[in-house]
XYZ file of C-alpha atoms in Angstrom:
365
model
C 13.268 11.255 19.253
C 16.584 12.292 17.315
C 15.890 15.167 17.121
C 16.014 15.935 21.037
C 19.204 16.620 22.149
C 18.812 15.731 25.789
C 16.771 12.582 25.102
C 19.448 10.947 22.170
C 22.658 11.092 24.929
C 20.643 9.270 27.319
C 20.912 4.944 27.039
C 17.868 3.752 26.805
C 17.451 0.345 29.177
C 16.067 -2.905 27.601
C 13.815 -5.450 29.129
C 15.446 -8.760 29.008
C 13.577 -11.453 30.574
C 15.652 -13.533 33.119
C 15.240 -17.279 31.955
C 17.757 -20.340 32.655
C 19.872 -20.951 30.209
C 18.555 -25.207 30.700
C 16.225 -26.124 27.867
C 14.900 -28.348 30.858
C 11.788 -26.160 32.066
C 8.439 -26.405 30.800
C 6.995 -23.482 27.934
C 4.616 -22.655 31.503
C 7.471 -22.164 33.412
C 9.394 -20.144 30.978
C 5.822 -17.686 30.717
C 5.766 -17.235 35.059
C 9.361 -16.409 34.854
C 8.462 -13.843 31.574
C 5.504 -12.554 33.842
C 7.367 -12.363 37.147
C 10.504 -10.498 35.659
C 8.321 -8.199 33.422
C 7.898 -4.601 34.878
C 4.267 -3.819 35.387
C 3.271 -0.256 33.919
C 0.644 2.064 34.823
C -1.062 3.927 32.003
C -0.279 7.829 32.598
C 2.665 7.474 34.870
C 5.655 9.322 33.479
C 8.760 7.578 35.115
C 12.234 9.866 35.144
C 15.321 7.387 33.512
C 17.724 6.464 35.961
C 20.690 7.610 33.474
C 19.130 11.145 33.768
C 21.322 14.182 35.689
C 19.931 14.174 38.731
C 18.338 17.835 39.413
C 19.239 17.731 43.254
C 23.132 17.676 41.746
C 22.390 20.713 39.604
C 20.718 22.577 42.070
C 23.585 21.944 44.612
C 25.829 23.958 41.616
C 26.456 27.365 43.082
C 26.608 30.130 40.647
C 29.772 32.179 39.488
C 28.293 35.146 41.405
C 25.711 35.073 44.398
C 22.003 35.280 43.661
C 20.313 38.275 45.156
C 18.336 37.657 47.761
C 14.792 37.595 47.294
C 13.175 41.125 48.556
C 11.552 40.857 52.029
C 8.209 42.466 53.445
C 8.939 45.730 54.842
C 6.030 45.876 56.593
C 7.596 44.693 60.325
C 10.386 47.150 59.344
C 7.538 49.844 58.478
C 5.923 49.126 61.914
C 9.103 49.128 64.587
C 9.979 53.068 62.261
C 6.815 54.217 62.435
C 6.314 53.577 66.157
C 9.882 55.073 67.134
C 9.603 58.125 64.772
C 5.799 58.566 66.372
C 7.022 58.545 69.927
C 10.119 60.571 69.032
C 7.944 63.230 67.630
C 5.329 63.396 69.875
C 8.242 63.323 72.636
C 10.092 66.305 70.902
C 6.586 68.168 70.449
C 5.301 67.498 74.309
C 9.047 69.056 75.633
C 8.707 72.037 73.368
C 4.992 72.445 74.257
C 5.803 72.114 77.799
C 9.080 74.334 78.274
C 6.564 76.869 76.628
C 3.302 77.193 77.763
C 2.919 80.827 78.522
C 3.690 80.984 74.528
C 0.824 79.410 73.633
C -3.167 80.659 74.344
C -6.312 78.337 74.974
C -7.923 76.265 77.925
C -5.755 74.698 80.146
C -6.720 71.177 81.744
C -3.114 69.172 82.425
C 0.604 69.993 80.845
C 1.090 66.641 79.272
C -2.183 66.023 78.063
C -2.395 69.431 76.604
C 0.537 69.384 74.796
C 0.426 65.775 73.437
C -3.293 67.033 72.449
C -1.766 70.007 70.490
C 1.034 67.827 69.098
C -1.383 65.359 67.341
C -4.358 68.384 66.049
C -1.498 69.598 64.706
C 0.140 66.282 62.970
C -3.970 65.524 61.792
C -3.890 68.953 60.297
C -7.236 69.671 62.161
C -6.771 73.209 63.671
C -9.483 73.662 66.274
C -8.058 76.912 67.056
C -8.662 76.342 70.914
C -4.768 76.038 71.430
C -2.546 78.517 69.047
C 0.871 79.733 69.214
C 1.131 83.432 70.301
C 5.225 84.440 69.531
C 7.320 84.002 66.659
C 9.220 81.400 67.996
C 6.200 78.962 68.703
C 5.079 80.191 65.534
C 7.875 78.781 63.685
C 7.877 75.953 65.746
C 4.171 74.863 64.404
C 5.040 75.587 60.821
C 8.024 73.372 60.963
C 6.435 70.695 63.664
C 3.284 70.227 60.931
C 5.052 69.751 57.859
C 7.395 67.622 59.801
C 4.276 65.419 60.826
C 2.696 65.954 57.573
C 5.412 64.001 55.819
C 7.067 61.327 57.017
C 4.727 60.383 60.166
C 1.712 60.230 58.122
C 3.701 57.654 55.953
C 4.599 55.312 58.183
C 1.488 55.636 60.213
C -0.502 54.756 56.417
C 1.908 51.735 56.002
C 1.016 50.537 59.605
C -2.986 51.047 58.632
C -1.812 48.749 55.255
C -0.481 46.362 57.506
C -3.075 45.540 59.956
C -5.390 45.550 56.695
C -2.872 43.053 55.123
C -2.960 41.002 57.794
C -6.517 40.921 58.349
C -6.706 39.853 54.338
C -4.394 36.965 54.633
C -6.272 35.853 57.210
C -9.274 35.635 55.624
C -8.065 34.135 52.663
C -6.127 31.697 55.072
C -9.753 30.572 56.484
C -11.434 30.601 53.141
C -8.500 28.239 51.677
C -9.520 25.970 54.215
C -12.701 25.752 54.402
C -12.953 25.402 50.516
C -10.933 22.497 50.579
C -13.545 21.500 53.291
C -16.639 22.066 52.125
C -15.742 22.853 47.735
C -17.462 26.055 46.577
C -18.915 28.592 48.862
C -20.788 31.907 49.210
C -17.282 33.896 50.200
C -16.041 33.368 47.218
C -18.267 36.655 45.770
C -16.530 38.032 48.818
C -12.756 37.517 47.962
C -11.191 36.789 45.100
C -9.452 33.453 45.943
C -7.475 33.075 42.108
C -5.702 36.583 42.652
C -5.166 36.189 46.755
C -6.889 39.539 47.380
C -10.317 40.718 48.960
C -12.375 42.150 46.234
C -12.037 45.926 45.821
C -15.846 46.652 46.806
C -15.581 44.670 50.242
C -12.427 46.800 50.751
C -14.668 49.709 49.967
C -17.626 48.774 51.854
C -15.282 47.624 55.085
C -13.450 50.979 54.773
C -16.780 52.971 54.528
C -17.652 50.708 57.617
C -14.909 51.593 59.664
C -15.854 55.642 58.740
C -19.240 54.886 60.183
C -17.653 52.845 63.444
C -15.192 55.871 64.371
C -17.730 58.626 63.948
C -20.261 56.634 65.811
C -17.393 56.174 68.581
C -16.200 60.114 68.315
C -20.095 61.064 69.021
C -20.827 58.968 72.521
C -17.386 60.360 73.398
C -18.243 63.616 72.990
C -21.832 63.188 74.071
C -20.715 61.743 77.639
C -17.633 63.111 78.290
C -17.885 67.049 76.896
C -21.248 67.318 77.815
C -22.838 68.395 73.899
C -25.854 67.463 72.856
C -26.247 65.103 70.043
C -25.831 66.935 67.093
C -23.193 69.304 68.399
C -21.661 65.128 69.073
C -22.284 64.408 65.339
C -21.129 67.685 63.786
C -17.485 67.887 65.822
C -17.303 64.282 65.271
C -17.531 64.534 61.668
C -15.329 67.693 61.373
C -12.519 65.828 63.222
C -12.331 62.655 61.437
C -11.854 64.618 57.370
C -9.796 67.033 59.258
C -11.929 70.085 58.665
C -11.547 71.671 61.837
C -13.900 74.975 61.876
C -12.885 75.410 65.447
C -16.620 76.450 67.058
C -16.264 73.193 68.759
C -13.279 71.668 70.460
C -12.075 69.403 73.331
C -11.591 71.255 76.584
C -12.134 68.740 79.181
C -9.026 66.146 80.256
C -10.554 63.118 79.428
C -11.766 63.973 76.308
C -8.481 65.346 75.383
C -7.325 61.885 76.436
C -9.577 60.678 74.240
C -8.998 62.421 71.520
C -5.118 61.675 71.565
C -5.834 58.557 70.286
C -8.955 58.154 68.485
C -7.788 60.912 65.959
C -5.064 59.310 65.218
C -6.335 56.322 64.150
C -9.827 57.805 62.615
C -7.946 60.664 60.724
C -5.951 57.761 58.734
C -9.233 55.508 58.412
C -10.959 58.009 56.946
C -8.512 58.678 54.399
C -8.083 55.068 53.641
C -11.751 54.708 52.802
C -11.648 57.690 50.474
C -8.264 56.172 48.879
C -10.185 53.083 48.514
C -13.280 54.784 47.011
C -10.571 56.167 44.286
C -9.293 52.643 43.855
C -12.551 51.378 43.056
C -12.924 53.836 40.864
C -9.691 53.104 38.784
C -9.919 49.460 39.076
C -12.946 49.377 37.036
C -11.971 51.332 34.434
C -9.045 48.947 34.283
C -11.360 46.010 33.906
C -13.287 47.928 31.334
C -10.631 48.413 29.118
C -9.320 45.147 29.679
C -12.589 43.904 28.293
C -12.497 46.046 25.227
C -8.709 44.998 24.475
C -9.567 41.365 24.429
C -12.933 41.179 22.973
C -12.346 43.819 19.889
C -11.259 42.386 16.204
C -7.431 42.379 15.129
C -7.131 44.984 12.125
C -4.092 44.739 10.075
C -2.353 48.102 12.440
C -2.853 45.352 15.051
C -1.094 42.530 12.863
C 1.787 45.257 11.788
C 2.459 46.055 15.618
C 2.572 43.222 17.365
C 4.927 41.635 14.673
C 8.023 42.010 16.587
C 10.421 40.195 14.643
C 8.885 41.645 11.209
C 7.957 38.046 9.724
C 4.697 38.868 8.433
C 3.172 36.824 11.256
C 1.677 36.980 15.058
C 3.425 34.104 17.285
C 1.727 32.961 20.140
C 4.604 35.138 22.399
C 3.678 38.168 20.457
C 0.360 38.343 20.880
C 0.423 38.567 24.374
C 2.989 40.706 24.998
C 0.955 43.218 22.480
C -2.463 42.653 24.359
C -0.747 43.051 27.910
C 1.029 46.675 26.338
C -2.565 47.649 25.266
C -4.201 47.094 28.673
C -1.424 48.909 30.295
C -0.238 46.422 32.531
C 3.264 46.187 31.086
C 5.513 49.017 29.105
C 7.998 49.253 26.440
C 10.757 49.635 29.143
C 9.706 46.875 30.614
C 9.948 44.606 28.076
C 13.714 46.218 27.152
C 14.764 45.554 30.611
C 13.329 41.835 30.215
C 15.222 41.488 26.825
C 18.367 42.787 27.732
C 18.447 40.462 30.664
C 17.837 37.217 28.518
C 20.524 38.712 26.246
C 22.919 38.606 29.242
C 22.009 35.112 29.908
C 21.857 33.913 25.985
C 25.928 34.151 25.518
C 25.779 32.216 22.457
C 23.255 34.178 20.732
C 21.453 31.126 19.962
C 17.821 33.241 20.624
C 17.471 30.686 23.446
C 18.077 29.441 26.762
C 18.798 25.854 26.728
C 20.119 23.448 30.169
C 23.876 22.919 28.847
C 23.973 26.810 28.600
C 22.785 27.675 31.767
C 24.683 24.904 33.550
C 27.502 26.646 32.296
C 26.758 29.704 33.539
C 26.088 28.806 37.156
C 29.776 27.216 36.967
């Protein structure tokens, strides 16, 4: 117990049993008072001394300089830009497209629909060829008004698809949480992975792949009922709209499926390429895991031993070891760990090689 800094300055209390100093009551009496005045102690209880700093005092201690603040979700930020840089573009693209009609060749149904149906073939990078610019100027003004839309929109609009996917995770996880607690294990939990607060990379897949099937299924009764194709002229422009293919033999040409249209590409363009970003992510999360395997099952050699020796001791410590594993699975890098150690550097003043209470107390003052 010496040897612990923080536990030899603190007085340690003594049980002394409260008996009158009169010689005049009985041994029995003398054993209730023992028994009454003796503190009764639970086996496993850890107790905190009442000579000990309280910790609500030292977290009350404000620091030399302010903390920075903990980094915030972006994603209600993400939504309100994406939403005002969608309407400001489509706004910009509808005036231009308007002012200019007699620019631009293709069936005509209604101004506005037309040219907010132009504006968003064009930010899909579709092409059905049934509207085109005719004169240099329009010309110009659908080079710049796709890469414009190519760039920025089709961020934002991805972060909004991430967030409505984010959310729908959290809740899930929200309603597995309590109906664990509920009912202890259940099926769901080959589902999502509870530990790491995520939905399993397949189910991602397989809802992704789902949501394909859902807006090509919706694109073909569309086009079946309200431009008047057949079924597998339904299928085929369907299918050639949502990966953005575009061979332009079939197109929308009525008004309410170019109503349509303004909307349900949008959102099936982006779910399409979400599904095959999460078909890559499968892909690369199991070759993670594979390696991961490999890294933690194989034999240390004596390369291994001569590595991971940081301090050059002719040992492994406990500390070393991991850090080596973690650099060979790829999940941290040697700049990382600089960056780590030059920030307990800043915070070790004394050089002692560690960070003890008295020290950092005396930092936040």
């Amino acid at each position: 117990m010496e040897n612990e800094p923080f536990l030899s300055l603190q007085s340690k209390p003594q049980l002394r049993p409260t008996v009158a100093d009169d010689h005049h009551g009985t041994p029995s009496e003398i054993q209730d008072n023992s028994q009454i005045q003796r503190p009764s102690k639970k086996h496993g209880s850890l107790h905190r001394c009442k000579t000990a700093p309280a910790m609500a005092v030292m977290r009350d201690r404000k620091p030399k300089t302010p903390q920075l603040p903990k980094p915030k979700s972006e994603s209600s930020t993400i939504i309100r830009q994406a939403f005002f840089l969608l309407s400001l573009y489509l706004l910009l693209g509808v005036a231009i497209y308007s002012f200019n009609r007699d620019e631009f060749s293709g069936i005509e149904t209604h101004p506005v629909v037309d040219a907010l149906y132009f504006c968003i073939v064009t930010m899909c990078t579709i092409g059905y060829g049934d509207i085109t610019p005719l004169t240099p100027a329009t010309k110009i003004f659908a080079c710049v008004f796709v890469l414009v839309g190519f760039g920025f929109i089709d961020i934002l609009l991805s972060g909004v698809v991430s967030y409505v996917l984010e959310l729908q995770e959290n809740m899930i996880l929200t309603g597995i949480h309590i109906k664990k607690s509920q009912q202890g294990f259940s099926a769901r939990n080959y589902i999502v992975d509870v530990d790491k607060g995520r939905m399993r990379i397949r189910l991602k897949v397989g809802l992704a792949l789902g949501v394909v099937v859902l807006c090509v299924g919706i694109g073909t009764l569309m086009l079946y009922f309200l431009e008047n194709l057949d079924w597998i002229d339904s299928v085929y422009l369907s299918v050639m709209s949502v990966t953005t293919v575009g061979y332009g033999d079939r197109a929308f040409k009525t008004l309410p499926g170019r109503l349509f249209a303004g909307v349900w590409l949008l959102i099936s363009t982006l779910a399409v390429a979400r599904a095959f970003l999460y078909l890559a992510e499968a892909r690369v999360d199991k070759r993670h895991r594979r390696i991961a395997k490999w890294v933690l099952h194989r034999d240390i050699t004596i390369q291994d031993l001569l590595a991971a020796d940081i301090n050059n001791d002719g040992f492994i410590s406990k500390s070393e070891y991991v850090i080596y594993k973690l650099k060979e699975m790829g999940k941290i890098g040697e700049k990382d760990i600089l960056q780590i150690c030059d920030q307990f550097s800043k915070l070790d003043t004394n050089n002692s090689g560690k960070l003890t209470l008295p020290q950092l107390l005396e930092n936040r003052l």
